Tab-separated table of C-alpha atoms in Angstrom:
chain	number	residue	atom	x	y	z
A	135	MET	CA	-33.881	4.626	-59.236
A	136	ARG	CA	-31.800	3.454	-55.785
A	137	PHE	CA	-31.467	5.354	-52.297
A	138	ASP	CA	-28.680	4.746	-49.745
A	139	ILE	CA	-27.789	6.353	-47.017
A	140	ASP	CA	-24.602	7.706	-48.204
A	141	ARG	CA	-26.555	9.623	-51.158
A	142	TYR	CA	-28.949	11.135	-48.377
A	143	LYS	CA	-26.319	12.270	-46.745
A	144	GLU	CA	-24.670	14.039	-49.667
A	145	ILE	CA	-28.061	15.868	-50.503
A	146	ILE	CA	-27.708	17.074	-46.822
A	147	ASP	CA	-24.336	18.191	-47.264
A	148	THR	CA	-24.766	20.025	-50.660
A	149	LEU	CA	-27.768	22.082	-49.105
A	150	SER	CA	-25.851	23.144	-45.903
A	151	ARG	CA	-23.035	24.237	-48.325
A	152	ASN	CA	-25.884	26.737	-49.855
A	153	ARG	CA	-28.112	27.185	-46.531
A	154	SER	CA	-28.897	30.656	-47.950
A	155	ARG	CA	-29.880	29.881	-51.351
A	156	THR	CA	-31.607	26.984	-49.910
A	157	LEU	CA	-33.522	28.413	-47.245
A	158	LEU	CA	-34.663	31.253	-50.102
A	159	THR	CA	-35.440	28.801	-52.818
A	160	GLY	CA	-37.447	26.357	-50.252
A	161	PHE	CA	-39.500	29.259	-49.051
A	162	GLY	CA	-40.484	30.026	-52.533
A	163	ILE	CA	-41.749	26.487	-53.389
A	164	PHE	CA	-43.349	26.551	-49.686
A	165	TRP	CA	-44.748	30.008	-50.353
A	166	GLY	CA	-46.167	29.111	-53.899
A	167	ILE	CA	-47.664	25.444	-52.379
A	168	PHE	CA	-49.533	27.710	-49.387
A	169	MET	CA	-50.875	30.464	-51.193
A	170	LEU	CA	-52.301	27.978	-53.600
A	171	LEU	CA	-54.138	25.560	-51.275
A	172	VAL	CA	-55.151	28.365	-48.850
A	173	MET	CA	-57.074	30.224	-51.896
A	174	LEU	CA	-58.501	27.090	-53.085
A	175	GLY	CA	-59.776	26.165	-49.375
A	176	GLY	CA	-60.784	29.542	-48.828
A	177	GLY	CA	-62.790	29.625	-52.504
A	178	ASN	CA	-64.133	26.032	-51.270
A	179	GLY	CA	-65.164	27.839	-47.805
A	180	LEU	CA	-66.580	30.758	-49.527
A	181	LYS	CA	-68.719	28.508	-51.947
A	182	ALA	CA	-70.053	26.537	-48.780
A	183	ILE	CA	-71.043	29.555	-47.476
A	184	LEU	CA	-73.045	31.068	-50.169
A	185	SER	CA	-74.306	27.486	-51.042
A	186	GLN	CA	-75.869	27.624	-47.369
A	187	ASN	CA	-77.286	30.890	-48.175
A	188	PHE	CA	-78.988	29.810	-51.126
A	189	GLU	CA	-79.821	26.178	-49.770
A	190	GLY	CA	-83.768	25.400	-49.883
A	191	PHE	CA	-84.113	28.209	-52.141
A	192	ALA	CA	-85.652	27.217	-55.328
A	193	SER	CA	-83.031	28.101	-58.188
A	194	ASN	CA	-86.201	28.620	-60.709
A	195	ALA	CA	-88.159	31.102	-58.643
A	196	ILE	CA	-88.986	34.568	-59.958
A	197	ILE	CA	-90.413	37.200	-57.534
A	198	VAL	CA	-92.860	40.026	-58.666
A	199	GLY	CA	-92.958	43.325	-56.853
A	200	SER	CA	-94.965	46.304	-57.098
A	201	ASN	CA	-93.586	49.743	-57.295
A	202	ARG	CA	-94.724	53.208	-58.836
A	203	THR	CA	-95.616	53.944	-61.979
A	204	SER	CA	-92.627	56.370	-63.994
A	205	LYS	CA	-95.516	57.241	-67.005
A	206	PRO	CA	-98.731	57.884	-67.474
A	207	TYR	CA	-101.244	55.770	-68.640
A	208	GLY	CA	-105.062	54.889	-69.138
A	209	GLY	CA	-105.839	57.886	-67.572
A	210	PHE	CA	-103.398	57.701	-64.299
A	211	LYS	CA	-101.040	60.242	-63.660
A	212	ARG	CA	-97.355	58.907	-63.141
A	213	ASP	CA	-95.985	57.910	-59.681
A	214	ARG	CA	-98.937	55.927	-58.928
A	215	PHE	CA	-98.614	53.067	-56.350
A	216	TRP	CA	-100.650	49.963	-57.141
A	217	TYR	CA	-101.417	46.945	-55.726
A	218	MET	CA	-101.490	43.085	-56.892
A	219	ASP	CA	-104.419	41.100	-55.473
A	220	LYS	CA	-105.552	37.477	-54.951
A	221	ASN	CA	-107.130	37.619	-58.929
A	222	ASP	CA	-103.857	38.275	-60.372
A	223	ILE	CA	-102.733	35.044	-58.521
A	224	LYS	CA	-105.660	32.984	-60.345
A	225	ALA	CA	-105.238	34.967	-63.655
A	226	ILE	CA	-101.242	33.980	-63.581
A	227	LYS	CA	-102.084	30.234	-63.252
A	228	THR	CA	-104.732	30.145	-65.834
A	229	LEU	CA	-103.404	32.612	-68.287
A	230	VAL	CA	-99.423	31.716	-68.069
A	231	PRO	CA	-99.078	27.992	-68.782
A	232	GLU	CA	-94.730	28.474	-68.002
A	233	ALA	CA	-95.398	29.322	-64.062
A	234	ASP	CA	-95.872	26.411	-61.735
A	235	ILE	CA	-96.042	27.604	-57.852
A	236	VAL	CA	-98.034	31.187	-57.888
A	237	THR	CA	-98.469	32.233	-54.679
A	238	MET	CA	-98.437	35.772	-52.883
A	239	MET	CA	-96.676	37.377	-49.460
A	240	ASP	CA	-97.020	39.708	-46.960
A	241	ALA	CA	-95.165	40.992	-44.661
A	242	ASP	CA	-95.155	43.717	-41.700
A	243	TRP	CA	-91.741	45.136	-40.325
A	244	GLY	CA	-91.522	45.988	-36.766
A	245	GLY	CA	-93.633	42.896	-35.569
A	246	ALA	CA	-93.738	42.785	-31.202
A	247	PHE	CA	-93.209	39.127	-30.326
A	248	ALA	CA	-93.753	37.776	-26.645
A	249	TYR	CA	-93.749	34.823	-24.429
A	250	GLY	CA	-94.225	35.392	-20.843
A	251	GLU	CA	-91.253	37.956	-19.879
A	252	ASN	CA	-89.589	37.030	-23.140
A	253	THR	CA	-89.882	39.599	-25.850
A	254	TYR	CA	-88.624	39.887	-29.326
A	255	SER	CA	-89.232	42.411	-32.446
A	256	GLY	CA	-89.277	40.797	-35.793
A	257	ILE	CA	-91.080	40.432	-38.971
A	258	ILE	CA	-94.620	38.874	-39.497
A	259	LYS	CA	-95.158	36.986	-42.837
A	260	GLY	CA	-98.467	36.365	-44.213
A	261	LEU	CA	-97.874	33.001	-46.365
A	262	THR	CA	-99.632	29.996	-47.865
A	263	ASN	CA	-98.875	26.296	-47.569
A	264	GLU	CA	-97.463	27.047	-51.559
A	265	TYR	CA	-94.693	29.166	-50.291
A	266	ALA	CA	-92.912	25.977	-49.255
A	267	GLY	CA	-91.996	25.099	-52.726
A	268	LEU	CA	-90.157	28.449	-52.717
A	269	GLU	CA	-87.936	28.693	-49.648
A	270	SER	CA	-88.129	25.025	-48.227
A	271	PRO	CA	-88.252	25.218	-44.361
A	272	GLN	CA	-85.878	23.311	-42.308
A	273	MET	CA	-88.222	22.055	-39.419
A	274	MET	CA	-86.590	22.037	-35.744
A	275	PHE	CA	-89.557	21.288	-34.083
A	276	GLY	CA	-93.208	20.834	-35.314
A	277	ARG	CA	-94.515	21.252	-38.880
A	278	TRP	CA	-94.857	23.927	-41.650
A	279	LEU	CA	-98.067	25.550	-42.809
A	280	ASN	CA	-100.839	23.237	-44.366
A	281	GLU	CA	-103.709	24.159	-46.654
A	282	VAL	CA	-106.078	23.561	-43.977
A	283	ASP	CA	-104.452	26.241	-42.007
A	284	CYS	CA	-104.792	28.807	-44.631
A	285	VAL	CA	-108.386	27.777	-45.597
A	286	GLN	CA	-109.815	27.708	-42.086
A	287	GLU	CA	-107.755	30.857	-41.284
A	288	ARG	CA	-106.276	29.100	-37.917
A	289	LYS	CA	-104.499	31.402	-35.108
A	290	VAL	CA	-101.020	29.462	-35.790
A	291	CYS	CA	-97.787	30.386	-36.571
A	292	VAL	CA	-94.388	29.148	-37.583
A	293	ILE	CA	-91.404	30.748	-36.049
A	294	GLY	CA	-87.844	31.489	-36.921
A	295	LYS	CA	-84.804	29.965	-35.141
A	296	ARG	CA	-83.845	33.877	-33.535
A	297	VAL	CA	-87.055	34.578	-32.802
A	298	TRP	CA	-87.634	30.635	-31.127
A	299	SER	CA	-84.145	31.369	-29.066
A	300	ASN	CA	-85.166	34.966	-27.845
A	301	LEU	CA	-88.607	33.684	-27.104
A	302	PHE	CA	-87.768	30.348	-25.311
A	303	PRO	CA	-84.006	30.684	-24.139
A	304	ASP	CA	-84.128	27.369	-22.480
A	305	GLY	CA	-84.345	25.789	-25.617
A	306	GLU	CA	-87.725	23.736	-25.109
A	307	ASP	CA	-89.791	22.922	-27.545
A	308	PRO	CA	-92.555	25.282	-28.285
A	309	THR	CA	-94.965	23.421	-30.317
A	310	GLY	CA	-98.353	23.828	-29.022
A	311	LEU	CA	-97.908	27.002	-26.650
A	312	TYR	CA	-99.092	30.368	-27.683
A	313	ILE	CA	-97.136	33.183	-28.267
A	314	LYS	CA	-98.301	37.292	-28.563
A	315	VAL	CA	-98.204	38.514	-32.232
A	316	LYS	CA	-98.756	42.121	-31.408
A	317	ASN	CA	-102.153	42.313	-29.944
A	318	SER	CA	-103.122	38.712	-30.863
A	319	TYR	CA	-101.944	35.059	-29.510
A	320	PHE	CA	-100.961	32.462	-32.150
A	321	GLN	CA	-100.263	28.711	-31.189
A	322	VAL	CA	-96.827	27.887	-32.230
A	323	ILE	CA	-96.919	24.457	-34.646
A	324	GLY	CA	-93.628	24.576	-35.546
A	325	VAL	CA	-89.701	26.316	-35.622
A	326	ASP	CA	-88.199	26.810	-38.915
A	327	GLY	CA	-84.540	26.280	-38.304
A	328	ARG	CA	-83.233	28.158	-41.429
A	329	ASN	CA	-80.313	30.853	-41.177
A	330	GLY	CA	-81.458	32.707	-44.418
A	331	GLY	CA	-79.150	33.754	-47.199
A	332	ILE	CA	-81.705	34.685	-50.095
A	333	ASN	CA	-84.778	35.780	-48.975
A	334	ILE	CA	-87.666	37.638	-49.524
A	335	ASN	CA	-89.262	40.628	-47.133
A	336	GLY	CA	-86.630	39.448	-44.227
A	337	SER	CA	-84.796	36.445	-43.055
A	338	PRO	CA	-86.768	33.569	-42.104
A	339	ASN	CA	-85.103	33.183	-38.722
A	340	GLN	CA	-86.584	36.599	-37.886
A	341	SER	CA	-89.951	36.089	-39.029
A	342	VAL	CA	-92.916	34.595	-37.289
A	343	VAL	CA	-95.137	33.374	-40.629
A	344	ILE	CA	-98.921	33.011	-40.131
A	345	PRO	CA	-101.640	32.256	-42.757
A	346	TYR	CA	-101.884	34.975	-45.454
A	347	GLN	CA	-105.798	34.456	-45.554
A	348	LEU	CA	-105.557	35.243	-41.869
A	349	MET	CA	-103.029	38.162	-41.981
A	350	ASP	CA	-105.213	39.939	-44.773
A	351	LYS	CA	-108.177	40.407	-41.869
A	352	MET	CA	-105.972	41.418	-39.380
A	353	ASN	CA	-104.539	44.359	-41.790
A	354	ASN	CA	-107.816	45.063	-43.009
A	355	SER	CA	-105.761	44.488	-46.509
A	356	GLY	CA	-108.703	43.865	-48.887
A	357	GLY	CA	-106.772	40.749	-50.325
A	358	LYS	CA	-104.247	43.116	-51.803
A	359	PHE	CA	-100.513	42.713	-51.763
A	360	ASP	CA	-97.250	43.822	-53.348
A	361	VAL	CA	-95.597	40.403	-53.836
A	362	ILE	CA	-96.147	37.640	-55.938
A	363	CYS	CA	-93.727	34.434	-55.531
A	364	MET	CA	-93.682	32.117	-58.220
A	365	THR	CA	-91.446	29.259	-59.911
A	366	ALA	CA	-90.998	28.562	-63.675
A	367	LYS	CA	-91.917	25.014	-65.027
A	368	GLU	CA	-89.001	22.227	-65.493
A	369	GLY	CA	-87.529	23.772	-69.157
A	370	ALA	CA	-89.609	26.379	-69.319
A	371	ASP	CA	-87.883	29.837	-70.494
A	372	SER	CA	-88.147	32.389	-67.517
A	373	GLU	CA	-87.629	35.177	-70.101
A	374	VAL	CA	-90.638	34.175	-71.608
A	375	LEU	CA	-92.511	33.718	-68.443
A	376	GLN	CA	-91.571	37.300	-66.984
A	377	GLU	CA	-92.822	39.200	-70.158
A	378	LYS	CA	-95.882	37.239	-69.592
A	379	VAL	CA	-96.593	37.750	-66.404
A	380	ARG	CA	-95.341	41.621	-66.809
A	381	GLY	CA	-98.255	42.205	-69.816
A	382	LEU	CA	-100.845	40.388	-67.732
A	383	LEU	CA	-100.405	42.513	-64.590
A	384	SER	CA	-99.865	46.045	-66.827
A	385	ARG	CA	-103.027	45.092	-68.797
A	386	ARG	CA	-105.284	44.385	-65.400
A	387	HIS	CA	-103.918	47.232	-63.519
A	388	SER	CA	-103.739	50.025	-66.367
A	389	ILE	CA	-99.826	50.116	-66.485
A	390	ALA	CA	-97.680	51.132	-69.472
A	391	PRO	CA	-96.525	48.283	-71.116
A	392	ASP	CA	-93.144	49.659	-71.419
A	393	ASP	CA	-93.050	51.239	-68.167
A	394	LYS	CA	-90.019	48.562	-66.550
A	395	ASN	CA	-90.091	50.971	-63.367
A	396	ALA	CA	-93.677	50.012	-62.177
A	397	MET	CA	-92.792	46.124	-61.759
A	398	MET	CA	-90.083	45.102	-60.186
A	399	MET	CA	-88.868	41.439	-61.172
A	400	LEU	CA	-86.280	39.066	-59.285
A	401	ASP	CA	-84.686	36.198	-61.756
A	402	THR	CA	-82.761	33.847	-58.945
A	403	GLN	CA	-81.898	31.500	-61.927
A	404	LYS	CA	-79.670	34.539	-63.613
A	405	ILE	CA	-78.183	35.057	-59.317
A	406	PHE	CA	-77.265	31.189	-59.346
A	407	LYS	CA	-75.985	31.442	-62.821
A	408	ILE	CA	-73.614	34.656	-62.055
A	409	VAL	CA	-72.465	33.062	-58.462
A	410	ASP	CA	-70.947	29.884	-60.684
A	411	ASN	CA	-69.620	32.006	-63.193
A	412	LEU	CA	-68.082	33.891	-61.017
A	413	PHE	CA	-66.624	31.045	-58.614
A	414	THR	CA	-65.516	29.334	-62.325
A	415	GLY	CA	-63.258	32.634	-62.943
A	416	VAL	CA	-61.979	32.918	-59.225
A	417	ASN	CA	-60.961	28.961	-59.391
A	418	ILE	CA	-58.800	30.215	-62.620
A	419	LEU	CA	-57.430	33.071	-61.513
A	420	VAL	CA	-56.316	30.952	-57.969
A	421	ILE	CA	-54.992	28.159	-60.100
A	422	LEU	CA	-52.859	30.634	-62.259
A	423	VAL	CA	-51.493	32.760	-59.519
A	424	GLY	CA	-50.610	29.469	-57.598
A	425	LEU	CA	-49.068	28.062	-60.756
A	426	GLY	CA	-47.092	31.003	-61.478
A	427	THR	CA	-45.641	31.455	-57.923
A	428	LEU	CA	-44.708	27.839	-58.167
A	429	LEU	CA	-42.800	28.504	-61.171
A	430	ALA	CA	-40.757	30.702	-60.010
A	431	GLY	CA	-39.893	28.719	-57.093
A	432	ALA	CA	-38.803	25.679	-59.379
A	433	ILE	CA	-36.869	28.178	-61.327
A	434	GLY	CA	-35.070	29.528	-58.069
A	435	VAL	CA	-34.540	25.340	-57.521
A	436	SER	CA	-32.983	24.937	-60.621
A	437	ASN	CA	-30.402	28.279	-60.101
A	438	ILE	CA	-29.322	26.648	-57.011
A	439	MET	CA	-28.610	23.336	-58.439
A	440	MET	CA	-26.598	24.932	-60.916
A	441	VAL	CA	-24.603	26.442	-58.555
A	442	THR	CA	-24.298	23.186	-56.375
A	443	VAL	CA	-23.204	21.408	-59.604
A	444	LYS	CA	-20.693	24.234	-60.253
A	445	GLU	CA	-19.376	24.120	-56.896
A	446	ARG	CA	-19.153	20.021	-57.080
A	447	THR	CA	-17.166	19.722	-60.528
A	448	THR	CA	-14.369	18.148	-59.187
A	449	GLU	CA	-16.316	15.492	-56.849
A	450	ILE	CA	-18.546	15.066	-59.884
A	451	GLY	CA	-15.602	14.349	-62.018
A	452	ILE	CA	-13.532	12.012	-59.307
A	453	ARG	CA	-16.989	9.674	-59.231
A	454	ARG	CA	-16.997	9.808	-63.269
A	455	ALA	CA	-13.194	8.721	-63.205
A	456	ILE	CA	-14.067	5.682	-60.613
A	457	GLY	CA	-16.901	4.402	-62.370
A	458	ALA	CA	-19.884	6.453	-61.931
A	459	THR	CA	-22.268	6.524	-64.894
A	460	PRO	CA	-23.768	9.339	-66.595
A	461	LYS	CA	-27.385	7.958	-65.364
A	462	MET	CA	-26.212	7.672	-61.691
A	463	ILE	CA	-24.947	11.650	-62.062
A	464	LEU	CA	-28.445	11.760	-63.739
A	465	SER	CA	-30.178	10.448	-60.579
A	466	GLN	CA	-28.234	12.184	-58.053
A	467	ILE	CA	-28.919	15.514	-59.247
A	468	ILE	CA	-32.639	15.268	-59.869
A	469	THR	CA	-32.831	13.294	-56.422
A	470	GLU	CA	-31.578	16.119	-54.780
A	471	SER	CA	-33.797	18.698	-56.792
A	472	ILE	CA	-37.255	16.300	-56.101
A	473	GLY	CA	-36.236	16.416	-52.310
A	474	LEU	CA	-36.028	20.072	-52.146
A	475	THR	CA	-39.074	20.709	-53.540
A	476	ILE	CA	-40.988	18.122	-51.497
A	477	LEU	CA	-39.690	19.057	-48.232
A	478	ALA	CA	-40.510	22.830	-49.091
A	479	GLY	CA	-43.896	21.869	-50.589
A	480	MET	CA	-45.122	19.389	-47.415
A	481	PHE	CA	-44.376	22.148	-44.937
A	482	GLY	CA	-46.616	24.374	-47.393
A	483	ILE	CA	-49.177	21.652	-47.290
A	484	LEU	CA	-49.087	21.094	-43.612
A	485	PHE	CA	-48.929	24.672	-42.880
A	486	SER	CA	-52.204	25.522	-45.237
A	487	VAL	CA	-54.059	22.867	-44.097
A	488	LEU	CA	-53.725	24.009	-40.527
A	489	ILE	CA	-54.544	27.638	-41.447
A	490	LEU	CA	-57.573	26.336	-43.290
A	491	TRP	CA	-58.573	24.147	-40.223
A	492	VAL	CA	-58.340	27.217	-37.881
A	493	ALA	CA	-60.670	29.616	-40.846
A	494	GLY	CA	-63.321	26.799	-40.763
A	495	SER	CA	-63.472	26.268	-36.992
A	496	ILE	CA	-63.756	30.025	-36.298
A	497	VAL	CA	-66.652	29.866	-38.946
A	498	SER	CA	-68.615	26.925	-37.651
A	499	SER	CA	-68.863	28.409	-34.754
A	500	MET	CA	-70.553	31.782	-35.603
A	501	PRO	CA	-74.390	31.123	-34.908
A	502	ASP	CA	-75.283	32.328	-38.538
A	503	PHE	CA	-73.371	29.248	-40.094
A	504	SER	CA	-74.017	25.601	-39.718
A	505	SER	CA	-71.196	23.638	-38.532
A	506	GLY	CA	-70.638	21.539	-41.771
A	507	ILE	CA	-68.743	24.684	-43.328
A	508	SER	CA	-65.260	23.608	-44.196
A	509	PHE	CA	-62.352	25.504	-45.871
A	510	GLN	CA	-60.184	22.271	-46.400
A	511	ILE	CA	-59.166	20.688	-49.401
A	512	GLY	CA	-59.821	17.468	-51.094
A	513	PHE	CA	-57.611	14.630	-50.436
A	514	TRP	CA	-57.056	14.010	-54.208
A	515	THR	CA	-56.029	17.891	-54.498
A	516	GLY	CA	-53.469	16.803	-52.166
A	517	ILE	CA	-52.345	14.302	-53.841
A	518	ALA	CA	-52.529	15.999	-56.655
A	519	MET	CA	-50.025	18.714	-55.290
A	520	LEU	CA	-47.471	15.991	-54.309
A	521	ILE	CA	-47.413	14.810	-57.892
A	522	LEU	CA	-47.138	18.468	-58.805
A	523	LEU	CA	-44.058	18.824	-56.616
A	524	VAL	CA	-42.273	15.815	-58.001
A	525	VAL	CA	-42.874	17.344	-61.474
A	526	LEU	CA	-41.638	20.634	-60.452
A	527	GLY	CA	-38.700	19.116	-59.170
A	528	VAL	CA	-37.723	16.925	-62.223
A	529	LEU	CA	-38.283	19.891	-64.189
A	530	ALA	CA	-35.886	22.052	-62.320
A	531	GLY	CA	-33.131	19.360	-61.755
A	532	LEU	CA	-33.083	18.592	-65.311
A	533	ALA	CA	-30.785	21.047	-66.421
A	534	PRO	CA	-28.514	20.893	-63.565
A	535	ALA	CA	-28.389	17.057	-64.244
A	536	LEU	CA	-27.257	17.480	-67.759
A	537	ARG	CA	-24.571	19.805	-67.352
A	538	ALA	CA	-23.367	17.838	-64.304
A	539	MET	CA	-23.491	14.711	-66.986
A	540	ASN	CA	-21.139	16.559	-69.163
A	541	ILE	CA	-18.378	17.118	-67.144
A	542	LYS	CA	-15.462	14.745	-68.088
A	543	PRO	CA	-12.634	13.792	-65.348
A	544	VAL	CA	-10.100	15.488	-67.060
A	545	ASP	CA	-11.522	18.782	-67.145
A	546	ALA	CA	-12.689	18.471	-63.451
A	547	MET	CA	-9.222	17.427	-62.509
A	548	ARG	CA	-7.745	20.862	-64.398
A	549	ASP	CA	-10.185	22.786	-62.978
A	550	GLU	CA	-8.987	21.552	-59.130
């Protein structure tokens, strides 16, 4: 297909004679591309935000929490509140082979923290070093709890990002310094930089983590707690694991085997699966809506090209009379159709990229999100859109081009 300056002038003249229809049709293509790319980019950004919330949290984690019983059993009345203990941890590790990491958690909400004149109110969490296998810490300074800290009940702590920014507003490295946690002083051994999305008993950025063994003594809990955190071994069925743990704890604490309310269980595998299915459905919906809008725009392009061919019947007939071949007429009409779709589509692509860049900049500037969140479409997505525009341009111009090819010079002269 050969292009020259005269051909482009003809296209411009044609579009100018049908300015209002051209603008309306071009806007249809522009809006279709814009909506499709903005929705795709927005979906990418939302997925990045959720991925950041899930980042570092084990996808095979199961959280078990104690609750009030709903049925009488074993001589106990209903509405009894029960607590798990360290022997439950040992029993699960011994009798449930599907379990990998098994550890406890204790939490104290409304903890008061202070360093000098700076104060902050957050969450005190009692954890073991094993808990890092469920929520991987992102250390800004220092280190996480180790086994020696827990066994020797050292008065050490790992503080969250927001706790650090409030107690140490100058941004210095706090490791080695002592902060006041309630009425005791703990040495800071690390700062966990996670913002926190999925979390157990409160966000990590508002927490101060101390060894569970020490917290148990501070609260005089007698080795009791109300949350067990564990992961399933690779290839293990999480449903089987949950049923075994439920049965084991029910027997140990005299709970009715069918009392589902007495024990709360959270399976993160199901959460991750639901999120993946959600995004798959959203992407399919976005593509269908976007393609539908583009198809409507392509029909508009086809209609305006039909009008253009009708208005240029005499011109086309004269060109046929002086030697223009059907192939030349075909290429002219299809070139005009492709030019219109690409021109409108390029404006749609550029505008959508600009909007997505602004959205990404705003979200990345928020304190609770990292700077790595992007709402932009990928390079190959942009290439695919250009190819789609060319295909739509060809399809939209095909029917008008075939009509133009069938115009006979004698009929054109008669119409004149």
